Amino acid sequence: MIVATDDERPLLEISGLTVAFSTTRGPVQAVRGADLTVRRGETVAVVGESGSGKSTLASAINGLLAPNGAVTAGTITFDGTDLLALPERRMNAVRGRRIGLVPQDPMSNLNPLVPVGRQISEIFRIHGVATGRAARDRAIELLGSVGIPDPGHRYRQYPHEFSGGMRQRVLIAMGLACRPQLLIADEPTSALDVTVQKIVLDLLDELTTSMGTAVLLVTHDLALAAERADRVVVMHRGAVVECGPTATVLADPQDDYTRRLLAAAPSMATDSLVDGGTPTAARPVIEVVGLRKEYPVRKGAFGRREQFLAVDDVSFSVPRGRTVGIVGESGSGKSTTAKMLLMLEPSTSGDIVFDDRDVTGLAGPDLFAFRRRVQPVFQNPYAALDPRYTVGDTVREPLEVHRIGTRVEQDARVAELLAQVALDPALADRYPHELSGGQRQRVAIARALALDPEVVILDEAVSALDVLVQAQILDLLVELQRRLGLSYVFISHDLAVVRILCHHVHVMRDGRIVESGSPATLFRDPQHEYTRELLAAIPIGAPRPEEVEAPTA
Amino acid sequence: MIRFVAKRLALMPLLLWGIVTIAFLLSHAVADNPLASIVGERNLGNPDVVRAATERWGLDKSLPEQYFVYIANLLQGDMGTSFRTKAPVGADLAVRLPATLELAAVALVFAIVIGTLLGVLAARMRGKLVDGVVRVLALLGSSLPVFWVGLIFLFLFYATLGVAAGPGRLSARVIPPPDATGFYTVDALLAGDWPLFVDAFQHLLMPALIMSLALLGTVIRIVRSQMLEEQGSDYARTARAKGMTRGQVLNRHVLRNAITPVITIVGVSVGLLIMGAVLIETIFSWNGIGTYAVESSRALDFPAITGVCLVGGCIFLVANLITDIAYAVVDPRVRLS
């Protein structure tokens, strides 16, 4: 993939770059003295956790820092030009034409009120590459080349008429419209399902290789970086802590942080956190039989009513003290299943037998009592906590709702719960915004445990967390299970995490369970085609064989 | 879309029936007797006159009877006869409604056009002097009482400076155009009378501006804050990464997104605007539906009051329908159903 000859000067050279944001609490340095080089045609990955400064670094290159941010030191040289000294007008000619951008979130990065095609063709108009019909034809051609079927028709459609993966293709088309020398891809696939991610990244590889475009791939996913990049740059707290050829960095990391990051990232080779053990002889705590959920939807111009089958004949059981994983991509029905288990959403038909009793029809005091025994932890620790409640209020609330104990007893229980999730009980007076993401998720877990539940439904509970924090939370969950005998239903899109945490796994697709088994057998010898597809799509943390052999342009 | 409009239109008679019923019952719930306004204060002592009037106006009948007679007449297009003017309510409204609608229409245009322009200007000049001035104006517009502003403006621009037209729809001794639509500006143009159009239009400007002030202030603030919010959105940043200038991004991408909420606000505000007509019309001697409503309620003129409610309800329902349609036109994600 490397096409540059060694004596050529690099395409992009960043040295000693420092970016500071002015905040109410004074200046904050997001990037500190970062050095980075991208040669022509190569792919360089910038890897780091949230807050590491990797996205800020990327924004500094095309001069699109937030208004309160500024480069305070260092240089950015692009193809011999000092970008920081370039006047705004000439910088506009660089952006989009010579440096493309593929942003992160396909849902928010397209203007919802402008047809997709126009958002592409306007790039040609701005840069004077083509106008009128010619611009339109080029945009249609581009849509076709990023694999959008019937591009002539799709050109006129609006973003909401595209799926997430299709929108990401549109964003790639926009980034590559003018065949730029450099493409900044800022977490280009982190909002996508794993199978879609693979397709989109393959497409990106193919196009940039054929155009000879260099790629700066910003990602939190080490395995993905390893698979796609020629060289890796690891960032931590604004500084570059390690850089080098991908294989070298992965095989022999020099920096302590890189080592920790590598150790924490679960892969398909990581040892399981739980012992397989023999299934408990006792009756399962939850038994789901033939669960179905239909939603009425309107289709077509005349609004015909139709039933959309979100969950179709799902059956599984949760043994006491065990973790049952449900894996699937978006739209598979896994979260709907979670909501029905929590009795937050009524099922259309089927039984949920909890402790030998069908709970699907529960109402009033029975339902209230049921809630004490099954508790949720949701994905987004930022949205799942009331910002106006202190940590103590949040954890105490279930006790108040269920009228358990006096105020003094509740306080003692709150302190106990916080200690249980390894939080300092002194944090009880803090508000969520004063906590880190990992701390918040611990608070959410403490709240779920307040009522001594038997079952905890974890709906993507670690998916929003950075890899080091994720590892800590997973350890905590395993420890709590061992200590309190909890049963978990662990819902996730991340097969690697499911593999190390669960005793039993069900793979869902289009509302149905397509395959079930223990993680060991399921992942070693997948029977269903979809499971194989899922497994094949996971970044393996090393260049894929076929890509090493791929001919260079 | 057609299905949606048809459904909403089909529902309108039902809603109007509800409005009429409530208005009818409310105006009859007033304990006072409307006879005074029918026969005059002085004749109230005369039993013969009172008995004759009671019979003539159907006031001797029970309330349900009166209600059914009213509804039956209404179905035939007869809104009853005003106690006060002794003219058919329908005819009274036909004269006065266009005057109010003309005023409200110009006020709406002011609020939308000036409000959007100033809102965009303030957002683009954020933190600068212009922004500050616009924001203060928006605040004043929303918070100053209409009758006070009306009097001050009349005093300042008409009486003192003489740069604005005075009260009324036309200057003194100017003959109204031949009645075609009831809108003086439109009728003047239809008659090909340019000076008359100018006169009518000048008389519209000040009351319409004052009528629009509250809505204008709201529109400015919404457009400004929406512009600022949308400017910081991902798609705006992506547009910048395409090589567009800040101005191009604002005009081609941000503005459209910032304006959609204005549609909702304007839609629900039409009702408030019509309500505000009461004050404006009184101050500017505007012979519209607002003054008619005030005078009718003073005289406990049941048929006239119910008629005004009916017309007001119609305006409100139509405005809401237009709002929904406009929203669907601007935002492709909105499906009407």
mmCIF file of N, CA, C and O in Angstrom, chain A residues 189-190 192-195 197 220-224 264-270 273 323-330 332 334-335 379 458-471 474 490-502 504-508 519 522-523 530-531 534-540:
data_model
loop_
_atom_site.group_PDB
_atom_site.id
_atom_site.type_symbol
_atom_site.label_atom_id
_atom_site.label_comp_id
_atom_site.label_asym_id
_atom_site.label_seq_id
_atom_site.Cartn_x
_atom_site.Cartn_y
_atom_site.Cartn_z
ATOM 1 N N THR A 189 -16.214 4.819 11.224
ATOM 2 C CA THR A 189 -17.159 3.699 11.298
ATOM 3 C C THR A 189 -17.630 3.391 12.709
ATOM 4 O O THR A 189 -18.312 2.395 12.924
ATOM 5 N N SER A 190 -17.324 4.256 13.676
ATOM 6 C CA SER A 190 -17.638 3.871 15.054
ATOM 7 C C SER A 190 -19.130 3.919 15.331
ATOM 8 O O SER A 190 -19.593 3.383 16.325
ATOM 9 N N LEU A 192 -21.249 2.549 13.251
ATOM 10 C CA LEU A 192 -21.840 1.533 12.373
ATOM 11 C C LEU A 192 -21.742 0.141 12.971
ATOM 12 O O LEU A 192 -20.888 -0.143 13.817
ATOM 13 N N ASP A 193 -22.612 -0.742 12.503
ATOM 14 C CA ASP A 193 -22.543 -2.137 12.896
ATOM 15 C C ASP A 193 -21.269 -2.753 12.346
ATOM 16 O O ASP A 193 -20.734 -2.305 11.333
ATOM 17 N N VAL A 194 -20.836 -3.825 12.992
ATOM 18 C CA VAL A 194 -19.529 -4.380 12.664
ATOM 19 C C VAL A 194 -19.458 -4.914 11.229
ATOM 20 O O VAL A 194 -18.458 -4.717 10.534
ATOM 21 N N THR A 195 -20.546 -5.515 10.748
ATOM 22 C CA THR A 195 -20.493 -6.015 9.365
ATOM 23 C C THR A 195 -20.476 -4.861 8.367
ATOM 24 O O THR A 195 -19.799 -4.919 7.352
ATOM 25 N N GLN A 197 -19.308 -1.892 9.087
ATOM 26 C CA GLN A 197 -18.002 -1.272 9.273
ATOM 27 C C GLN A 197 -16.978 -1.886 8.333
ATOM 28 O O GLN A 197 -16.200 -1.186 7.686
ATOM 29 N N HIS A 220 -10.583 4.989 18.064
ATOM 30 C CA HIS A 220 -10.329 4.540 19.435
ATOM 31 C C HIS A 220 -10.021 3.048 19.435
ATOM 32 O O HIS A 220 -9.678 2.489 20.455
ATOM 33 N N ASP A 221 -10.183 2.433 18.278
ATOM 34 C CA ASP A 221 -10.152 0.981 18.186
ATOM 35 C C ASP A 221 -8.778 0.505 17.708
ATOM 36 O O ASP A 221 -8.439 0.600 16.534
ATOM 37 N N LEU A 222 -7.992 -0.005 18.639
ATOM 38 C CA LEU A 222 -6.638 -0.433 18.316
ATOM 39 C C LEU A 222 -6.622 -1.543 17.271
ATOM 40 O O LEU A 222 -5.817 -1.531 16.347
ATOM 41 N N ALA A 223 -7.541 -2.477 17.419
ATOM 42 C CA ALA A 223 -7.563 -3.604 16.499
ATOM 43 C C ALA A 223 -7.854 -3.136 15.083
ATOM 44 O O ALA A 223 -7.251 -3.600 14.116
ATOM 45 N N LEU A 224 -8.774 -2.163 14.996
ATOM 46 C CA LEU A 224 -9.125 -1.623 13.690
ATOM 47 C C LEU A 224 -7.917 -0.907 13.079
ATOM 48 O O LEU A 224 -7.600 -1.075 11.902
ATOM 49 N N ALA A 264 -5.960 -4.217 27.699
ATOM 50 C CA ALA A 264 -7.359 -4.041 28.073
ATOM 51 C C ALA A 264 -8.321 -4.339 26.932
ATOM 52 O O ALA A 264 -9.477 -4.683 27.161
ATOM 53 N N ALA A 265 -7.855 -4.177 25.694
ATOM 54 C CA ALA A 265 -8.764 -4.359 24.560
ATOM 55 C C ALA A 265 -9.119 -5.827 24.414
ATOM 56 O O ALA A 265 -8.249 -6.654 24.187
ATOM 57 N N PRO A 266 -10.390 -6.168 24.584
ATOM 58 C CA PRO A 266 -10.742 -7.576 24.438
ATOM 59 C C PRO A 266 -10.670 -7.958 22.966
ATOM 60 O O PRO A 266 -11.078 -7.203 22.098
ATOM 61 N N SER A 267 -10.131 -9.101 22.705
ATOM 62 C CA SER A 267 -10.128 -9.576 21.331
ATOM 63 C C SER A 267 -10.618 -11.020 21.367
ATOM 64 O O SER A 267 -10.944 -11.544 22.424
ATOM 65 N N MET A 268 -10.645 -11.637 20.220
ATOM 66 C CA MET A 268 -11.159 -12.990 20.182
ATOM 67 C C MET A 268 -10.166 -13.967 20.794
ATOM 68 O O MET A 268 -10.439 -15.156 20.907
ATOM 69 N N ALA A 269 -9.016 -13.470 21.215
ATOM 70 C CA ALA A 269 -8.036 -14.365 21.817
ATOM 71 C C ALA A 269 -7.963 -14.200 23.337
ATOM 72 O O ALA A 269 -7.337 -14.990 24.027
ATOM 73 N N THR A 270 -8.640 -13.142 23.871
ATOM 74 C CA THR A 270 -8.579 -12.882 25.303
ATOM 75 C C THR A 270 -9.248 -14.011 26.084
ATOM 76 O O THR A 270 -10.250 -14.579 25.652
ATOM 77 N N LEU A 273 -13.492 -14.034 31.307
ATOM 78 C CA LEU A 273 -13.448 -13.532 32.676
ATOM 79 C C LEU A 273 -14.212 -14.449 33.617
ATOM 80 O O LEU A 273 -14.082 -14.362 34.827
ATOM 81 N N THR A 323 -24.510 -15.430 33.281
ATOM 82 C CA THR A 323 -24.673 -14.321 32.350
ATOM 83 C C THR A 323 -25.060 -14.855 30.981
ATOM 84 O O THR A 323 -24.371 -15.717 30.434
ATOM 85 N N VAL A 324 -26.183 -14.358 30.502
ATOM 86 C CA VAL A 324 -26.638 -14.748 29.173
ATOM 87 C C VAL A 324 -26.444 -13.558 28.238
ATOM 88 O O VAL A 324 -26.928 -12.458 28.524
ATOM 89 N N GLY A 325 -25.711 -13.765 27.181
ATOM 90 C CA GLY A 325 -25.443 -12.680 26.238
ATOM 91 C C GLY A 325 -26.389 -12.727 25.062
ATOM 92 O O GLY A 325 -26.736 -13.806 24.577
ATOM 93 N N ILE A 326 -26.839 -11.558 24.652
ATOM 94 C CA ILE A 326 -27.612 -11.471 23.411
ATOM 95 C C ILE A 326 -26.838 -10.547 22.483
ATOM 96 O O ILE A 326 -26.625 -9.380 22.794
ATOM 97 N N VAL A 327 -26.386 -11.087 21.366
ATOM 98 C CA VAL A 327 -25.571 -10.313 20.430
ATOM 99 C C VAL A 327 -26.369 -10.037 19.176
ATOM 100 O O VAL A 327 -27.117 -10.900 18.718
ATOM 101 N N GLY A 328 -26.198 -8.862 18.643
ATOM 102 C CA GLY A 328 -26.858 -8.573 17.379
ATOM 103 C C GLY A 328 -26.515 -7.162 16.948
ATOM 104 O O GLY A 328 -25.987 -6.368 17.731
ATOM 105 N N GLU A 329 -26.836 -6.850 15.700
ATOM 106 C CA GLU A 329 -26.568 -5.517 15.202
ATOM 107 C C GLU A 329 -27.805 -4.655 15.388
ATOM 108 O O GLU A 329 -28.827 -5.128 15.891
ATOM 109 N N SER A 330 -27.719 -3.392 14.989
ATOM 110 C CA SER A 330 -28.874 -2.534 15.188
ATOM 111 C C SER A 330 -30.047 -3.076 14.377
ATOM 112 O O SER A 330 -29.875 -3.523 13.251
ATOM 113 N N SER A 332 -31.749 -5.684 15.293
ATOM 114 C CA SER A 332 -31.890 -7.133 15.470
ATOM 115 C C SER A 332 -32.982 -7.485 16.469
ATOM 116 O O SER A 332 -33.410 -8.623 16.554
ATOM 117 N N LYS A 334 -32.612 -6.865 19.807
ATOM 118 C CA LYS A 334 -32.051 -7.194 21.115
ATOM 119 C C LYS A 334 -32.478 -6.200 22.191
ATOM 120 O O LYS A 334 -32.785 -6.599 23.320
ATOM 121 N N SER A 335 -32.540 -4.915 21.842
ATOM 122 C CA SER A 335 -32.957 -3.934 22.851
ATOM 123 C C SER A 335 -34.452 -4.008 23.142
ATOM 124 O O SER A 335 -34.883 -3.750 24.263
ATOM 125 N N GLN A 379 -26.974 1.980 28.285
ATOM 126 C CA GLN A 379 -25.729 2.234 27.577
ATOM 127 C C GLN A 379 -25.053 3.545 27.950
ATOM 128 O O GLN A 379 -23.900 3.579 28.306
ATOM 129 N N LEU A 458 -28.319 -5.690 31.349
ATOM 130 C CA LEU A 458 -27.268 -4.754 30.953
ATOM 131 C C LEU A 458 -27.385 -4.508 29.456
ATOM 132 O O LEU A 458 -26.962 -5.334 28.647
ATOM 133 N N ASP A 459 -27.982 -3.399 29.086
ATOM 134 C CA ASP A 459 -28.206 -3.109 27.667
ATOM 135 C C ASP A 459 -27.073 -2.234 27.141
ATOM 136 O O ASP A 459 -27.058 -1.032 27.357
ATOM 137 N N GLU A 460 -26.131 -2.831 26.458
ATOM 138 C CA GLU A 460 -24.944 -2.133 25.936
ATOM 139 C C GLU A 460 -24.265 -1.341 27.056
ATOM 140 O O GLU A 460 -23.823 -0.213 26.863
ATOM 141 N N ALA A 461 -24.169 -1.961 28.237
ATOM 142 C CA ALA A 461 -23.755 -1.200 29.419
ATOM 143 C C ALA A 461 -22.303 -0.757 29.377
ATOM 144 O O ALA A 461 -21.913 0.139 30.125
ATOM 145 N N VAL A 462 -21.461 -1.366 28.548
ATOM 146 C CA VAL A 462 -20.058 -0.916 28.511
ATOM 147 C C VAL A 462 -19.685 -0.352 27.146
ATOM 148 O O VAL A 462 -18.541 0.020 26.911
ATOM 149 N N SER A 463 -20.661 -0.237 26.242
ATOM 150 C CA SER A 463 -20.338 0.113 24.852
ATOM 151 C C SER A 463 -19.868 1.543 24.682
ATOM 152 O O SER A 463 -19.135 1.853 23.752
ATOM 153 N N ALA A 464 -20.292 2.442 25.587
ATOM 154 C CA ALA A 464 -19.916 3.840 25.419
ATOM 155 C C ALA A 464 -18.624 4.161 26.151
ATOM 156 O O ALA A 464 -18.191 5.299 26.165
ATOM 157 N N LEU A 465 -18.025 3.170 26.754
ATOM 158 C CA LEU A 465 -16.860 3.447 27.603
ATOM 159 C C LEU A 465 -15.549 3.202 26.853
ATOM 160 O O LEU A 465 -15.472 2.361 25.964
ATOM 161 N N ASP A 466 -14.527 3.950 27.247
ATOM 162 C CA ASP A 466 -13.202 3.717 26.690
ATOM 163 C C ASP A 466 -12.695 2.357 27.127
ATOM 164 O O ASP A 466 -13.109 1.828 28.161
ATOM 165 N N VAL A 467 -11.759 1.837 26.378
ATOM 166 C CA VAL A 467 -11.381 0.438 26.558
ATOM 167 C C VAL A 467 -10.811 0.139 27.949
ATOM 168 O O VAL A 467 -11.120 -0.889 28.553
ATOM 169 N N LEU A 468 -10.008 1.046 28.498
ATOM 170 C CA LEU A 468 -9.455 0.795 29.835
ATOM 171 C C LEU A 468 -10.560 0.796 30.882
ATOM 172 O O LEU A 468 -10.591 -0.048 31.776
ATOM 173 N N VAL A 469 -11.482 1.753 30.766
ATOM 174 C CA VAL A 469 -12.598 1.850 31.704
ATOM 175 C C VAL A 469 -13.518 0.648 31.526
ATOM 176 O O VAL A 469 -14.001 0.054 32.493
ATOM 177 N N GLN A 470 -13.734 0.272 30.282
ATOM 178 C CA GLN A 470 -14.581 -0.874 29.977
ATOM 179 C C GLN A 470 -14.051 -2.120 30.681
ATOM 180 O O GLN A 470 -14.809 -2.883 31.288
ATOM 181 N N ALA A 471 -12.749 -2.296 30.641
ATOM 182 C CA ALA A 471 -12.149 -3.468 31.275
ATOM 183 C C ALA A 471 -12.418 -3.458 32.780
ATOM 184 O O ALA A 471 -12.741 -4.496 33.376
ATOM 185 N N LEU A 474 -16.101 -4.327 33.410
ATOM 186 C CA LEU A 474 -16.340 -5.753 33.203
ATOM 187 C C LEU A 474 -15.858 -6.552 34.414
ATOM 188 O O LEU A 474 -16.550 -7.458 34.885
ATOM 189 N N PHE A 490 -26.886 -9.810 29.270
ATOM 190 C CA PHE A 490 -25.926 -8.841 28.756
ATOM 191 C C PHE A 490 -26.156 -8.651 27.262
ATOM 192 O O PHE A 490 -25.911 -9.557 26.455
ATOM 193 N N ILE A 491 -26.647 -7.467 26.925
ATOM 194 C CA ILE A 491 -27.005 -7.204 25.536
ATOM 195 C C ILE A 491 -25.937 -6.338 24.902
ATOM 196 O O ILE A 491 -25.576 -5.293 25.460
ATOM 197 N N SER A 492 -25.386 -6.775 23.782
ATOM 198 C CA SER A 492 -24.268 -6.036 23.208
ATOM 199 C C SER A 492 -24.116 -6.319 21.729
ATOM 200 O O SER A 492 -24.589 -7.320 21.213
ATOM 201 N N HIS A 493 -23.450 -5.386 21.054
ATOM 202 C CA HIS A 493 -23.121 -5.622 19.655
ATOM 203 C C HIS A 493 -21.683 -6.129 19.562
ATOM 204 O O HIS A 493 -21.228 -6.512 18.494
ATOM 205 N N ASP A 494 -20.967 -6.102 20.692
ATOM 206 C CA ASP A 494 -19.537 -6.355 20.684
ATOM 207 C C ASP A 494 -19.252 -7.815 21.033
ATOM 208 O O ASP A 494 -19.331 -8.225 22.187
ATOM 209 N N LEU A 495 -18.917 -8.590 20.018
ATOM 210 C CA LEU A 495 -18.729 -10.023 20.240
ATOM 211 C C LEU A 495 -17.568 -10.329 21.156
ATOM 212 O O LEU A 495 -17.627 -11.261 21.954
ATOM 213 N N ALA A 496 -16.532 -9.519 21.075
ATOM 214 C CA ALA A 496 -15.353 -9.796 21.892
ATOM 215 C C ALA A 496 -15.695 -9.676 23.371
ATOM 216 O O ALA A 496 -15.264 -10.490 24.192
ATOM 217 N N VAL A 497 -16.491 -8.660 23.721
ATOM 218 C CA VAL A 497 -16.868 -8.476 25.120
ATOM 219 C C VAL A 497 -17.813 -9.588 25.572
ATOM 220 O O VAL A 497 -17.652 -10.158 26.646
ATOM 221 N N VAL A 498 -18.766 -9.893 24.719
ATOM 222 C CA VAL A 498 -19.718 -10.955 25.060
ATOM 223 C C VAL A 498 -18.973 -12.272 25.305
ATOM 224 O O VAL A 498 -19.268 -13.013 26.233
ATOM 225 N N ARG A 499 -17.978 -12.501 24.482
ATOM 226 C CA ARG A 499 -17.254 -13.766 24.570
ATOM 227 C C ARG A 499 -16.575 -13.942 25.932
ATOM 228 O O ARG A 499 -16.579 -15.033 26.500
ATOM 229 N N ILE A 500 -16.020 -12.837 26.474
ATOM 230 C CA ILE A 500 -15.282 -13.007 27.727
ATOM 231 C C ILE A 500 -16.186 -12.892 28.954
ATOM 232 O O ILE A 500 -15.803 -13.255 30.038
ATOM 233 N N LEU A 501 -17.407 -12.382 28.782
ATOM 234 C CA LEU A 501 -18.229 -12.146 29.965
ATOM 235 C C LEU A 501 -19.338 -13.180 30.166
ATOM 236 O O LEU A 501 -19.788 -13.408 31.284
ATOM 237 N N CYS A 502 -19.778 -13.797 29.072
ATOM 238 C CA CYS A 502 -21.021 -14.568 29.155
ATOM 239 C C CYS A 502 -20.788 -16.067 29.303
ATOM 240 O O CYS A 502 -19.774 -16.615 28.882
ATOM 241 N N HIS A 504 -23.422 -18.019 28.308
ATOM 242 C CA HIS A 504 -24.234 -18.547 27.233
ATOM 243 C C HIS A 504 -24.562 -17.395 26.288
ATOM 244 O O HIS A 504 -24.814 -16.287 26.756
ATOM 245 N N VAL A 505 -24.543 -17.634 24.996
ATOM 246 C CA VAL A 505 -24.730 -16.547 24.032
ATOM 247 C C VAL A 505 -25.816 -16.897 23.015
ATOM 248 O O VAL A 505 -25.909 -18.042 22.566
ATOM 249 N N HIS A 506 -26.651 -15.900 22.724
ATOM 250 C CA HIS A 506 -27.625 -16.043 21.644
ATOM 251 C C HIS A 506 -27.337 -14.972 20.605
ATOM 252 O O HIS A 506 -27.155 -13.812 20.957
ATOM 253 N N VAL A 507 -27.305 -15.359 19.352
ATOM 254 C CA VAL A 507 -27.079 -14.393 18.277
ATOM 255 C C VAL A 507 -28.431 -14.043 17.664
ATOM 256 O O VAL A 507 -29.172 -14.935 17.255
ATOM 257 N N MET A 508 -28.750 -12.757 17.649
ATOM 258 C CA MET A 508 -30.046 -12.342 17.091
ATOM 259 C C MET A 508 -29.861 -11.628 15.774
ATOM 260 O O MET A 508 -28.905 -10.877 15.565
ATOM 261 N N PRO A 519 -19.988 -19.533 24.634
ATOM 262 C CA PRO A 519 -19.081 -18.724 23.816
ATOM 263 C C PRO A 519 -17.957 -19.554 23.226
ATOM 264 O O PRO A 519 -17.562 -19.341 22.082
ATOM 265 N N LEU A 522 -19.496 -21.583 20.311
ATOM 266 C CA LEU A 522 -20.118 -20.730 19.306
ATOM 267 C C LEU A 522 -19.077 -19.974 18.475
ATOM 268 O O LEU A 522 -19.194 -19.872 17.263
ATOM 269 N N PHE A 523 -18.061 -19.446 19.153
ATOM 270 C CA PHE A 523 -17.101 -18.627 18.429
ATOM 271 C C PHE A 523 -16.015 -19.474 17.765
ATOM 272 O O PHE A 523 -15.377 -19.033 16.825
ATOM 273 N N TYR A 530 -24.716 -16.201 9.442
ATOM 274 C CA TYR A 530 -24.655 -14.834 9.954
ATOM 275 C C TYR A 530 -23.620 -14.713 11.077
ATOM 276 O O TYR A 530 -22.892 -13.730 11.152
ATOM 277 N N THR A 531 -23.552 -15.716 11.948
ATOM 278 C CA THR A 531 -22.553 -15.695 13.009
ATOM 279 C C THR A 531 -21.151 -15.654 12.407
ATOM 280 O O THR A 531 -20.274 -14.922 12.864
ATOM 281 N N LEU A 534 -20.488 -12.192 11.141
ATOM 282 C CA LEU A 534 -20.185 -11.288 12.257
ATOM 283 C C LEU A 534 -18.740 -11.468 12.712
ATOM 284 O O LEU A 534 -18.003 -10.503 12.900
ATOM 285 N N LEU A 535 -18.359 -12.712 12.887
ATOM 286 C CA LEU A 535 -17.019 -12.997 13.384
ATOM 287 C C LEU A 535 -15.960 -12.535 12.388
ATOM 288 O O LEU A 535 -14.935 -11.982 12.768
ATOM 289 N N ALA A 536 -16.251 -12.713 11.107
ATOM 290 C CA ALA A 536 -15.276 -12.334 10.084
ATOM 291 C C ALA A 536 -15.108 -10.825 10.016
ATOM 292 O O ALA A 536 -14.081 -10.318 9.582
ATOM 293 N N ALA A 537 -16.132 -10.097 10.448
ATOM 294 C CA ALA A 537 -16.097 -8.643 10.310
ATOM 295 C C ALA A 537 -15.318 -7.971 11.432
ATOM 296 O O ALA A 537 -14.931 -6.814 11.315
ATOM 297 N N ILE A 538 -15.101 -8.686 12.524
ATOM 298 C CA ILE A 538 -14.393 -8.064 13.648
ATOM 299 C C ILE A 538 -12.945 -7.791 13.271
ATOM 300 O O ILE A 538 -12.272 -8.666 12.735
ATOM 301 N N PRO A 539 -12.471 -6.565 13.545
ATOM 302 C CA PRO A 539 -11.055 -6.287 13.271
ATOM 303 C C PRO A 539 -10.203 -7.250 14.095
ATOM 304 O O PRO A 539 -10.453 -7.453 15.282
ATOM 305 N N ILE A 540 -9.234 -7.877 13.455
ATOM 306 C CA ILE A 540 -8.510 -8.936 14.145
ATOM 307 C C ILE A 540 -7.226 -8.451 14.789
ATOM 308 O O ILE A 540 -6.512 -9.209 15.412
#
